[in-house]
C-alpha cells in the first residue's frame, strides 16, 4: 500500500505540473512553467484508498464511472482545500477570482479534466494490480 501511495503521489504531481505548464503555455508563457504544491503529494497519494471504489464500479458504464470520479474528486478537493485553509489560513490552489469557483477551492469548469483523470486513475490502478500483484 505504501508503494502505491508514493506512485499515486508522484504521478499526481507530474500530471499537475504538466497541466499547469500547458496552462502557462496557452497563456503566452513560452517557458512552459508548470508547478505543484507539497500539500498535493499526500492528497494524490490518498488515491490508494479509492482503489476499492474502483473495484466496486469497474463494470459500470464509462459515463457513470466518470461522473462518480468527478464527484469524488470534487469532494476530496473541496474538503482538503477547506482543511488546509483552516490550518494555514490559505488554500494553495486559490480559485477565488475564477468565474466557476466554489468557495475558492474547486472549479466547476474542471469537471471534464477530472472525468478524464478518474478514468486515467482506473487504468493506473489496473496496471499496478498487474505489476505489483497487490
Tab-separated table of N, CA, C and O in Angstrom:
chain	number	residue	atom	x	y	z
A	1	UNK	N	0.824	-1.195	0.000
A	1	UNK	CA	0.000	0.000	0.000
A	1	UNK	C	0.866	1.256	0.000
A	1	UNK	O	0.530	2.222	-0.667
A	2	UNK	N	1.964	1.222	0.720
A	2	UNK	CA	2.848	2.382	0.787
A	2	UNK	C	3.466	2.689	-0.579
A	2	UNK	O	3.563	3.846	-0.976
A	3	UNK	N	3.828	1.636	-1.310
A	3	UNK	CA	4.398	1.835	-2.650
A	3	UNK	C	3.363	2.495	-3.554
A	3	UNK	O	3.679	3.441	-4.287
A	4	UNK	N	2.136	2.030	-3.502
A	4	UNK	CA	1.062	2.610	-4.317
A	4	UNK	C	0.817	4.069	-3.919
A	4	UNK	O	0.578	4.913	-4.778
A	5	UNK	N	0.857	4.362	-2.631
A	5	UNK	CA	0.693	5.736	-2.149
A	5	UNK	C	1.737	6.643	-2.815
A	5	UNK	O	1.399	7.720	-3.333
A	6	UNK	N	2.992	6.224	-2.817
A	6	UNK	CA	4.054	7.027	-3.424
A	6	UNK	C	3.890	7.131	-4.935
A	6	UNK	O	4.124	8.193	-5.517
A	7	UNK	N	3.475	6.056	-5.571
A	7	UNK	CA	3.270	6.100	-7.027
A	7	UNK	C	2.163	7.095	-7.373
A	7	UNK	O	2.327	7.944	-8.251
A	8	UNK	N	1.024	7.013	-6.671
A	8	UNK	CA	-0.068	7.945	-6.936
A	8	UNK	C	0.351	9.383	-6.623
A	8	UNK	O	0.009	10.307	-7.358
A	9	UNK	N	1.079	9.573	-5.547
A	9	UNK	CA	1.545	10.914	-5.197
A	9	UNK	C	2.444	11.494	-6.270
A	9	UNK	O	2.272	12.642	-6.703
A	10	UNK	N	3.406	10.705	-6.733
A	10	UNK	CA	4.326	11.179	-7.771
A	10	UNK	C	3.617	11.409	-9.105
A	10	UNK	O	3.861	12.413	-9.782
A	11	UNK	N	2.752	10.482	-9.483
A	11	UNK	CA	2.010	10.652	-10.738
A	11	UNK	C	1.112	11.890	-10.681
A	11	UNK	O	1.004	12.628	-11.654
A	12	UNK	N	0.472	12.104	-9.551
A	12	UNK	CA	-0.364	13.293	-9.389
A	12	UNK	C	0.447	14.568	-9.552
A	12	UNK	O	0.022	15.496	-10.250
A	13	UNK	N	1.612	14.600	-8.910
A	13	UNK	CA	2.495	15.766	-9.067
A	13	UNK	C	2.846	15.981	-10.533
A	13	UNK	O	2.777	17.092	-11.040
A	14	UNK	N	3.257	14.909	-11.210
A	14	UNK	CA	3.674	15.027	-12.616
A	14	UNK	C	2.534	15.522	-13.500
A	14	UNK	O	2.731	16.404	-14.346
A	15	UNK	N	1.350	14.970	-13.308
A	15	UNK	CA	0.202	15.386	-14.109
A	15	UNK	C	-0.134	16.849	-13.833
A	15	UNK	O	-0.421	17.612	-14.758
A	16	UNK	N	-0.076	17.248	-12.562
A	16	UNK	CA	-0.387	18.638	-12.227
A	16	UNK	C	0.648	19.597	-12.808
A	16	UNK	O	0.297	20.671	-13.311
A	17	UNK	N	1.911	19.221	-12.759
A	17	UNK	CA	2.954	20.076	-13.337
A	17	UNK	C	2.741	20.213	-14.838
A	17	UNK	O	2.858	21.308	-15.401
A	18	UNK	N	2.409	19.112	-15.513
A	18	UNK	CA	2.123	19.183	-16.947
A	18	UNK	C	0.903	20.070	-17.204
A	18	UNK	O	0.916	20.921	-18.095
A	19	UNK	N	-0.169	19.896	-16.435
A	19	UNK	CA	-1.409	20.658	-16.601
A	19	UNK	C	-1.149	22.156	-16.429
A	19	UNK	O	-1.594	22.964	-17.252
A	20	UNK	N	-0.454	22.521	-15.367
A	20	UNK	CA	-0.196	23.947	-15.133
A	20	UNK	C	0.794	24.497	-16.159
A	20	UNK	O	0.701	25.663	-16.538
A	21	UNK	N	1.708	23.665	-16.609
A	21	UNK	CA	2.621	24.088	-17.669
A	21	UNK	C	1.886	24.354	-18.971
A	21	UNK	O	2.158	25.337	-19.665
A	22	UNK	N	0.943	23.486	-19.301
A	22	UNK	CA	0.128	23.709	-20.510
A	22	UNK	C	-0.691	24.993	-20.370
A	22	UNK	O	-0.817	25.760	-21.325
A	23	UNK	N	-1.241	25.209	-19.187
A	23	UNK	CA	-1.989	26.449	-18.939
A	23	UNK	C	-1.114	27.672	-19.115
A	23	UNK	O	-1.531	28.678	-19.694
A	24	UNK	N	0.126	27.591	-18.634
A	24	UNK	CA	1.059	28.704	-18.788
A	24	UNK	C	1.376	28.938	-20.260
A	24	UNK	O	1.384	30.070	-20.734
A	25	UNK	N	1.617	27.849	-20.979
A	25	UNK	CA	1.930	27.964	-22.403
A	25	UNK	C	0.764	28.592	-23.168
A	25	UNK	O	0.959	29.489	-23.994
A	26	UNK	N	-0.447	28.136	-22.878
A	26	UNK	CA	-1.621	28.679	-23.557
A	26	UNK	C	-1.887	30.140	-23.182
A	26	UNK	O	-2.568	30.852	-23.917
A	27	UNK	N	-1.335	30.564	-22.038
A	27	UNK	CA	-1.472	31.960	-21.612
A	27	UNK	C	-0.336	32.827	-22.122
A	27	UNK	O	-0.235	34.000	-21.764
A	28	UNK	N	0.552	32.240	-22.940
A	28	UNK	CA	1.624	33.015	-23.545
A	28	UNK	C	2.989	32.865	-22.881
A	28	UNK	O	3.947	33.501	-23.292
A	29	UNK	N	3.103	32.031	-21.859
A	29	UNK	CA	4.391	31.818	-21.191
A	29	UNK	C	5.175	30.768	-21.972
A	29	UNK	O	4.941	29.578	-21.844
A	30	UNK	N	6.120	31.224	-22.778
A	30	UNK	CA	6.890	30.297	-23.603
A	30	UNK	C	7.853	29.446	-22.786
A	30	UNK	O	8.435	28.499	-23.296
A	31	UNK	N	7.992	29.758	-21.512
A	31	UNK	CA	8.838	28.919	-20.652
A	31	UNK	C	8.139	27.619	-20.289
A	31	UNK	O	8.764	26.698	-19.800
A	32	UNK	N	6.788	27.568	-20.515
A	32	UNK	CA	6.035	26.336	-20.277
A	32	UNK	C	6.181	25.908	-18.809
A	32	UNK	O	6.350	24.754	-18.488
A	33	UNK	N	6.156	26.906	-17.911
A	33	UNK	CA	6.418	26.674	-16.493
A	33	UNK	C	5.221	26.025	-15.814
A	33	UNK	O	4.130	26.573	-15.768
A	34	UNK	N	5.447	24.833	-15.269
A	34	UNK	CA	4.429	24.120	-14.513
A	34	UNK	C	4.823	24.078	-13.049
A	34	UNK	O	5.989	24.267	-12.694
A	35	UNK	N	3.860	23.830	-12.184
A	35	UNK	CA	4.139	23.810	-10.748
A	35	UNK	C	3.112	22.953	-10.027
A	35	UNK	O	2.084	22.578	-10.575
A	36	UNK	N	3.430	22.648	-8.797
A	36	UNK	CA	2.514	21.966	-7.898
A	36	UNK	C	2.823	22.445	-6.490
A	36	UNK	O	3.612	23.378	-6.310
A	37	UNK	N	2.226	21.828	-5.503
A	37	UNK	CA	2.429	22.191	-4.104
A	37	UNK	C	2.789	20.932	-3.326
A	37	UNK	O	2.280	19.854	-3.622
A	38	UNK	N	3.637	21.072	-2.332
A	38	UNK	CA	3.976	19.922	-1.492
A	38	UNK	C	2.734	19.320	-0.849
A	38	UNK	O	2.655	18.109	-0.651
A	39	UNK	N	1.751	20.163	-0.559
A	39	UNK	CA	0.498	19.689	0.016
A	39	UNK	C	-0.168	18.628	-0.861
A	39	UNK	O	-0.930	17.798	-0.367
A	40	UNK	N	0.078	18.676	-2.142
A	40	UNK	CA	-0.638	17.807	-3.072
A	40	UNK	C	-0.161	16.360	-3.021
A	40	UNK	O	-0.919	15.456	-3.368
A	41	UNK	N	1.066	16.132	-2.614
A	41	UNK	CA	1.578	14.761	-2.620
A	41	UNK	C	0.713	13.817	-1.794
A	41	UNK	O	0.263	12.781	-2.307
A	42	UNK	N	0.431	14.126	-0.520
A	42	UNK	CA	-0.423	13.189	0.229
A	42	UNK	C	-1.862	13.146	-0.281
A	42	UNK	O	-2.527	12.109	-0.161
A	43	UNK	N	-2.322	14.241	-0.861
A	43	UNK	CA	-3.686	14.236	-1.410
A	43	UNK	C	-3.748	13.287	-2.604
A	43	UNK	O	-4.647	12.445	-2.699
A	44	UNK	N	-2.782	13.401	-3.510
A	44	UNK	CA	-2.747	12.478	-4.648
A	44	UNK	C	-2.460	11.052	-4.187
A	44	UNK	O	-3.029	10.090	-4.701
A	45	UNK	N	-1.558	10.909	-3.235
A	45	UNK	CA	-1.215	9.578	-2.725
A	45	UNK	C	-2.407	8.864	-2.120
A	45	UNK	O	-2.517	7.635	-2.185
A	46	UNK	N	-3.326	9.642	-1.549
A	46	UNK	CA	-4.517	9.046	-0.924
A	46	UNK	C	-5.417	8.355	-1.938
A	46	UNK	O	-6.366	7.655	-1.553
A	47	UNK	N	-5.111	8.482	-3.220
A	47	UNK	CA	-5.876	7.749	-4.243
A	47	UNK	C	-5.827	6.252	-3.987
A	47	UNK	O	-6.717	5.518	-4.432
A	48	UNK	N	-4.818	5.802	-3.263
A	48	UNK	CA	-4.734	4.377	-2.933
A	48	UNK	C	-6.003	3.918	-2.209
A	48	UNK	O	-6.430	2.769	-2.357
A	49	UNK	N	-6.642	4.815	-1.470
A	49	UNK	CA	-7.858	4.456	-0.744
A	49	UNK	C	-9.099	4.434	-1.645
A	49	UNK	O	-10.172	4.028	-1.199
A	50	UNK	N	-8.942	4.859	-2.892
A	50	UNK	CA	-10.053	4.829	-3.844
A	50	UNK	C	-10.051	3.562	-4.695
A	50	UNK	O	-10.968	3.341	-5.481
A	51	UNK	N	-9.024	2.740	-4.547
A	51	UNK	CA	-8.960	1.521	-5.349
A	51	UNK	C	-10.154	0.603	-5.087
A	51	UNK	O	-10.664	-0.032	-6.009
A	52	UNK	N	-10.615	0.550	-3.856
A	52	UNK	CA	-11.787	-0.275	-3.536
A	52	UNK	C	-13.034	0.218	-4.248
A	52	UNK	O	-13.850	-0.577	-4.723
A	53	UNK	N	-13.183	1.542	-4.327
A	53	UNK	CA	-14.313	2.114	-5.069
A	53	UNK	C	-14.213	1.739	-6.537
A	53	UNK	O	-15.210	1.355	-7.157
A	54	UNK	N	-13.005	1.807	-7.077
A	54	UNK	CA	-12.820	1.421	-8.474
A	54	UNK	C	-13.223	-0.034	-8.693
A	54	UNK	O	-13.905	-0.364	-9.667
A	55	UNK	N	-12.816	-0.916	-7.776
A	55	UNK	CA	-13.191	-2.326	-7.896
A	55	UNK	C	-14.712	-2.494	-7.880
A	55	UNK	O	-15.252	-3.353	-8.571
A	56	UNK	N	-15.378	-1.639	-7.112
A	56	UNK	CA	-16.828	-1.715	-6.976
A	56	UNK	C	-17.567	-1.243	-8.233
A	56	UNK	O	-18.576	-1.832	-8.621
A	57	UNK	N	-17.058	-0.203	-8.881
A	57	UNK	CA	-17.782	0.397	-10.010
A	57	UNK	C	-17.182	0.057	-11.370
A	57	UNK	O	-17.655	0.541	-12.392
A	58	UNK	N	-16.169	-0.792	-11.395
A	58	UNK	CA	-15.427	-1.075	-12.626
A	58	UNK	C	-16.307	-1.487	-13.801
A	58	UNK	O	-16.031	-1.118	-14.940
A	59	UNK	N	-17.387	-2.206	-13.554
A	59	UNK	CA	-18.224	-2.702	-14.645
A	59	UNK	C	-19.379	-1.764	-15.000
A	59	UNK	O	-20.192	-2.097	-15.853
A	60	UNK	N	-19.442	-0.617	-14.376
A	60	UNK	CA	-20.472	0.370	-14.701
A	60	UNK	C	-20.142	1.026	-16.037
A	60	UNK	O	-18.977	1.036	-16.465
A	61	UNK	N	-21.101	1.615	-16.703
A	61	UNK	CA	-20.820	2.339	-17.952
A	61	UNK	C	-19.819	3.484	-17.713
A	61	UNK	O	-19.810	4.104	-16.634
A	62	UNK	N	-19.017	3.746	-18.702
A	62	UNK	CA	-17.934	4.714	-18.563
A	62	UNK	C	-18.439	6.113	-18.181
A	62	UNK	O	-17.796	6.813	-17.392
A	63	UNK	N	-19.577	6.528	-18.715
A	63	UNK	CA	-20.095	7.868	-18.379
A	63	UNK	C	-20.484	7.963	-16.903
A	63	UNK	O	-20.270	8.991	-16.267
A	64	UNK	N	-21.012	6.886	-16.365
A	64	UNK	CA	-21.392	6.888	-14.945
A	64	UNK	C	-20.128	6.864	-14.086
A	64	UNK	O	-20.031	7.602	-13.099
A	65	UNK	N	-19.173	6.001	-14.442
A	65	UNK	CA	-17.917	5.939	-13.679
A	65	UNK	C	-17.220	7.290	-13.696
A	65	UNK	O	-16.748	7.769	-12.663
A	66	UNK	N	-17.151	7.904	-14.867
A	66	UNK	CA	-16.516	9.222	-14.955
A	66	UNK	C	-17.218	10.244	-14.076
A	66	UNK	O	-16.576	11.057	-13.404
A	67	UNK	N	-18.551	10.193	-14.055
A	67	UNK	CA	-19.319	11.096	-13.191
A	67	UNK	C	-19.044	10.854	-11.719
A	67	UNK	O	-18.947	11.797	-10.925
A	68	UNK	N	-18.908	9.579	-11.353
A	68	UNK	CA	-18.564	9.247	-9.965
A	68	UNK	C	-17.205	9.843	-9.622
A	68	UNK	O	-17.025	10.448	-8.559
A	69	UNK	N	-16.228	9.701	-10.532
A	69	UNK	CA	-14.887	10.242	-10.255
A	69	UNK	C	-14.917	11.756	-10.129
A	69	UNK	O	-14.229	12.327	-9.273
A	70	UNK	N	-15.695	12.416	-10.953
A	70	UNK	CA	-15.804	13.878	-10.839
A	70	UNK	C	-16.323	14.243	-9.453
A	70	UNK	O	-15.760	15.103	-8.762
A	71	UNK	N	-17.382	13.584	-9.021
A	71	UNK	CA	-17.960	13.880	-7.702
A	71	UNK	C	-16.972	13.583	-6.573
A	71	UNK	O	-16.807	14.389	-5.644
A	72	UNK	N	-16.287	12.454	-6.656
A	72	UNK	CA	-15.326	12.075	-5.614
A	72	UNK	C	-14.151	13.057	-5.584
A	72	UNK	O	-13.721	13.500	-4.509
A	73	UNK	N	-13.641	13.399	-6.757
A	73	UNK	CA	-12.507	14.321	-6.810
A	73	UNK	C	-12.919	15.693	-6.311
A	73	UNK	O	-12.174	16.334	-5.556
A	74	UNK	N	-14.085	16.167	-6.685
A	74	UNK	CA	-14.569	17.449	-6.151
A	74	UNK	C	-14.684	17.396	-4.630
A	74	UNK	O	-14.308	18.335	-3.932
A	75	UNK	N	-15.216	16.304	-4.105
A	75	UNK	CA	-15.340	16.170	-2.653
A	75	UNK	C	-13.966	16.230	-1.981
A	75	UNK	O	-13.772	16.942	-0.991
A	76	UNK	N	-13.003	15.492	-2.520
A	76	UNK	CA	-11.657	15.469	-1.945
A	76	UNK	C	-10.997	16.843	-2.068
A	76	UNK	O	-10.395	17.348	-1.108
A	77	UNK	N	-11.115	17.460	-3.241
A	77	UNK	CA	-10.501	18.772	-3.450
A	77	UNK	C	-11.131	19.816	-2.532
A	77	UNK	O	-10.425	20.629	-1.917
A	78	UNK	N	-12.445	19.796	-2.417
A	78	UNK	CA	-13.142	20.756	-1.567
A	78	UNK	C	-12.769	20.554	-0.100
A	78	UNK	O	-12.390	21.501	0.592
A	79	UNK	N	-12.852	19.319	0.354
A	79	UNK	CA	-12.571	19.017	1.760
A	79	UNK	C	-11.123	19.318	2.122
A	79	UNK	O	-10.853	19.965	3.140
A	80	UNK	N	-10.188	18.861	1.300
A	80	UNK	CA	-8.777	19.095	1.611
A	80	UNK	C	-8.444	20.583	1.508
A	80	UNK	O	-7.687	21.113	2.328
A	81	UNK	N	-9.008	21.276	0.535
A	81	UNK	CA	-8.766	22.707	0.407
A	81	UNK	C	-9.264	23.479	1.610
A	81	UNK	O	-8.581	24.370	2.127
A	82	UNK	N	-10.466	23.149	2.074
A	82	UNK	CA	-11.023	23.813	3.256
A	82	UNK	C	-10.207	23.482	4.509
A	82	UNK	O	-9.974	24.345	5.356
A	83	UNK	N	-9.754	22.225	4.632
A	83	UNK	CA	-8.957	21.841	5.801
A	83	UNK	C	-7.612	22.560	5.811
A	83	UNK	O	-7.195	23.082	6.849
A	84	UNK	N	-6.941	22.598	4.666
A	84	UNK	CA	-5.654	23.292	4.602
A	84	UNK	C	-5.845	24.771	4.906
A	84	UNK	O	-5.070	25.365	5.661
A	85	UNK	N	-6.893	25.359	4.350
A	85	UNK	CA	-7.176	26.768	4.609
A	85	UNK	C	-7.412	27.016	6.110
A	85	UNK	O	-6.961	28.014	6.656
A	86	UNK	N	-8.097	26.096	6.773
A	86	UNK	CA	-8.362	26.284	8.204
A	86	UNK	C	-7.090	26.140	9.043
A	86	UNK	O	-6.970	26.748	10.101
A	87	UNK	N	-6.123	25.356	8.552
A	87	UNK	CA	-4.877	25.139	9.298
A	87	UNK	C	-3.871	26.258	9.058
A	87	UNK	O	-3.284	26.792	10.001
A	88	UNK	N	-3.655	26.633	7.781
A	88	UNK	CA	-2.604	27.614	7.483
A	88	UNK	C	-3.144	28.974	7.051
A	88	UNK	O	-2.370	29.908	6.840
A	89	UNK	N	-4.458	29.077	6.909
A	89	UNK	CA	-5.058	30.361	6.577
A	89	UNK	C	-5.224	30.648	5.102
A	89	UNK	O	-5.765	31.686	4.726
A	90	UNK	N	-4.762	29.740	4.246
A	90	UNK	CA	-4.889	29.924	2.797
A	90	UNK	C	-4.927	28.550	2.132
A	90	UNK	O	-4.326	27.603	2.626
A	91	UNK	N	-5.646	28.476	1.043
A	91	UNK	CA	-5.653	27.249	0.242
A	91	UNK	C	-4.599	27.429	-0.848
A	91	UNK	O	-4.612	28.439	-1.551
A	92	UNK	N	-3.664	26.485	-0.996
A	92	UNK	CA	-2.605	26.659	-2.001
A	92	UNK	C	-3.148	26.912	-3.411
A	92	UNK	O	-2.586	27.685	-4.165
A	93	UNK	N	-4.224	26.248	-3.784
A	93	UNK	CA	-4.817	26.451	-5.106
A	93	UNK	C	-6.016	27.383	-4.942
A	93	UNK	O	-7.155	26.968	-4.946
A	94	UNK	N	-5.758	28.645	-4.806
A	94	UNK	CA	-6.807	29.629	-4.552
A	94	UNK	C	-7.507	30.000	-5.854
A	94	UNK	O	-6.933	30.636	-6.723
A	95	UNK	N	-8.758	29.593	-5.997
A	95	UNK	CA	-9.560	29.902	-7.173
A	95	UNK	C	-10.527	31.045	-6.890
A	95	UNK	O	-11.581	31.144	-7.509
A	96	UNK	N	-10.182	31.901	-5.944
A	96	UNK	CA	-11.087	32.962	-5.512
A	96	UNK	C	-11.542	33.905	-6.606
A	96	UNK	O	-12.649	34.431	-6.559
A	97	UNK	N	-10.723	34.131	-7.617
A	97	UNK	CA	-11.059	35.079	-8.677
A	97	UNK	C	-11.563	34.403	-9.945
A	97	UNK	O	-11.674	35.046	-10.975
A	98	UNK	N	-11.855	33.126	-9.883
A	98	UNK	CA	-12.254	32.370	-11.060
A	98	UNK	C	-13.782	32.320	-11.146
A	98	UNK	O	-14.468	32.135	-10.140
A	99	UNK	N	-14.290	32.469	-12.357
A	99	UNK	CA	-15.732	32.563	-12.583
A	99	UNK	C	-16.521	31.372	-12.035
A	99	UNK	O	-17.551	31.546	-11.401
A	100	UNK	N	-16.080	30.164	-12.268
A	100	UNK	CA	-16.846	28.983	-11.880
A	100	UNK	C	-16.286	28.311	-10.623
A	100	UNK	O	-16.382	27.101	-10.468
A	101	UNK	N	-15.730	29.091	-9.719
A	101	UNK	CA	-15.171	28.549	-8.483
A	101	UNK	C	-16.242	28.445	-7.404
A	101	UNK	O	-17.184	29.229	-7.362
A	102	UNK	N	-16.068	27.448	-6.546
A	102	UNK	CA	-16.933	27.280	-5.379
A	102	UNK	C	-16.068	27.489	-4.143
A	102	UNK	O	-15.137	26.710	-3.891
A	103	UNK	N	-16.351	28.560	-3.418
A	103	UNK	CA	-15.626	28.939	-2.215
A	103	UNK	C	-14.114	28.977	-2.427
A	103	UNK	O	-13.336	28.763	-1.499
A	104	UNK	N	-13.689	29.200	-3.647
A	104	UNK	CA	-12.273	29.354	-3.954
A	104	UNK	C	-11.461	28.077	-3.948
A	104	UNK	O	-10.257	28.118	-4.173
A	105	UNK	N	-12.099	26.911	-3.721
A	105	UNK	CA	-11.328	25.675	-3.598
A	105	UNK	C	-11.608	24.629	-4.677
A	105	UNK	O	-10.840	23.679	-4.809
A	106	UNK	N	-12.694	24.769	-5.423
A	106	UNK	CA	-12.906	23.889	-6.575
A	106	UNK	C	-13.370	24.732	-7.765
A	106	UNK	O	-13.935	25.804	-7.588
A	107	UNK	N	-13.095	24.223	-8.954
A	107	UNK	CA	-13.522	24.884	-10.188
A	107	UNK	C	-14.457	23.946	-10.940
A	107	UNK	O	-14.055	22.856	-11.347
A	108	UNK	N	-15.680	24.404	-11.128
A	108	UNK	CA	-16.655	23.573	-11.827
A	108	UNK	C	-16.279	23.347	-13.287
A	108	UNK	O	-16.625	22.314	-13.864
A	109	UNK	N	-15.554	24.291	-13.873
A	109	UNK	CA	-15.154	24.131	-15.275
A	109	UNK	C	-14.055	23.075	-15.452
A	109	UNK	O	-13.724	22.721	-16.576
A	110	UNK	N	-13.530	22.536	-14.359
A	110	UNK	CA	-12.540	21.460	-14.439
A	110	UNK	C	-13.195	20.080	-14.493
A	110	UNK	O	-12.495	19.066	-14.528
A	111	UNK	N	-14.510	20.002	-14.484
A	111	UNK	CA	-15.190	18.709	-14.487
A	111	UNK	C	-14.708	17.788	-15.616
A	111	UNK	O	-14.443	16.603	-15.361
A	112	UNK	N	-14.556	18.279	-16.846
A	112	UNK	CA	-14.060	17.362	-17.888
A	112	UNK	C	-12.657	16.828	-17.591
A	112	UNK	O	-12.368	15.646	-17.842
A	113	UNK	N	-11.806	17.662	-17.037
A	113	UNK	CA	-10.449	17.212	-16.693
A	113	UNK	C	-10.502	16.150	-15.598
A	113	UNK	O	-9.773	15.151	-15.644
A	114	UNK	N	-11.370	16.342	-14.602
A	114	UNK	CA	-11.486	15.357	-13.526
A	114	UNK	C	-12.119	14.068	-14.031
A	114	UNK	O	-11.790	12.975	-13.551
A	115	UNK	N	-13.018	14.176	-14.988
A	115	UNK	CA	-13.616	12.998	-15.615
A	115	UNK	C	-12.509	12.132	-16.228
A	115	UNK	O	-12.416	10.934	-15.970
A	116	UNK	N	-11.654	12.768	-17.021
A	116	UNK	CA	-10.545	12.053	-17.668
A	116	UNK	C	-9.554	11.546	-16.622
A	116	UNK	O	-9.072	10.413	-16.702
A	117	UNK	N	-9.251	12.368	-15.619
A	117	UNK	CA	-8.305	11.966	-14.575
A	117	UNK	C	-8.810	10.724	-13.833
A	117	UNK	O	-8.023	9.816	-13.520
A	118	UNK	N	-10.104	10.669	-13.555
A	118	UNK	CA	-10.665	9.498	-12.877
A	118	UNK	C	-10.519	8.241	-13.707
A	118	UNK	O	-10.156	7.176	-13.191
A	119	UNK	N	-10.783	8.347	-14.994
A	119	UNK	CA	-10.639	7.185	-15.873
A	119	UNK	C	-9.172	6.799	-16.037
A	119	UNK	O	-8.842	5.608	-16.154
A	120	UNK	N	-8.284	7.785	-16.027
A	120	UNK	CA	-6.841	7.505	-16.062
A	120	UNK	C	-6.424	6.779	-14.786
A	120	UNK	O	-5.643	5.817	-14.840
A	121	UNK	N	-6.952	7.217	-13.646
A	121	UNK	CA	-6.679	6.541	-12.379
A	121	UNK	C	-7.060	5.057	-12.471
A	121	UNK	O	-6.326	4.193	-11.993
A	122	UNK	N	-8.197	4.772	-13.101
A	122	UNK	CA	-8.612	3.379	-13.247
A	122	UNK	C	-7.549	2.566	-13.982
A	122	UNK	O	-7.217	1.447	-13.586
A	123	UNK	N	-7.023	3.128	-15.061
A	123	UNK	CA	-6.000	2.419	-15.847
A	123	UNK	C	-4.736	2.204	-15.014
A	123	UNK	O	-4.124	1.138	-15.059
A	124	UNK	N	-4.344	3.235	-14.274
A	124	UNK	CA	-3.151	3.127	-13.432
A	124	UNK	C	-3.361	2.051	-12.370
A	124	UNK	O	-2.468	1.236	-12.110
A	125	UNK	N	-4.545	2.030	-11.777
A	125	UNK	CA	-4.860	1.007	-10.771
A	125	UNK	C	-4.728	-0.388	-11.362
A	125	UNK	O	-4.129	-1.283	-10.756
A	126	UNK	N	-5.259	-0.587	-12.565
A	126	UNK	CA	-5.175	-1.903	-13.201
A	126	UNK	C	-3.722	-2.285	-13.501
A	126	UNK	O	-3.322	-3.440	-13.317
A	127	UNK	N	-2.935	-1.319	-13.948
A	127	UNK	CA	-1.511	-1.581	-14.209
A	127	UNK	C	-0.796	-1.950	-12.915
A	127	UNK	O	-0.005	-2.907	-12.879
A	128	UNK	N	-1.075	-1.199	-11.851
A	128	UNK	CA	-0.437	-1.508	-10.568
A	128	UNK	C	-0.835	-2.891	-10.074
A	128	UNK	O	-0.008	-3.601	-9.491
A	129	UNK	N	-2.080	-3.267	-10.291
A	129	UNK	CA	-2.525	-4.610	-9.899
A	129	UNK	C	-1.717	-5.679	-10.633
A	129	UNK	O	-1.334	-6.693	-10.049
A	130	UNK	N	-1.442	-5.443	-11.907
A	130	UNK	CA	-0.666	-6.428	-12.692
A	130	UNK	C	0.804	-6.420	-12.293
A	130	UNK	O	1.411	-7.473	-12.140
A	131	UNK	N	1.365	-5.247	-12.130
A	131	UNK	CA	2.801	-5.122	-11.888
A	131	UNK	C	3.182	-5.448	-10.445
A	131	UNK	O	4.153	-6.148	-10.188
A	132	UNK	N	2.394	-4.931	-9.505
A	132	UNK	CA	2.735	-5.096	-8.088
A	132	UNK	C	2.037	-6.285	-7.439
A	132	UNK	O	2.343	-6.627	-6.298
A	133	UNK	N	1.110	-6.911	-8.151
A	133	UNK	CA	0.358	-8.045	-7.617
A	133	UNK	C	-0.194	-7.750	-6.223
A	133	UNK	O	-0.008	-8.495	-5.285
A	134	UNK	N	-0.866	-6.615	-6.133
A	134	UNK	CA	-1.479	-6.124	-4.896
A	134	UNK	C	-0.483	-6.038	-3.812
A	134	UNK	O	0.043	-5.262	-3.305
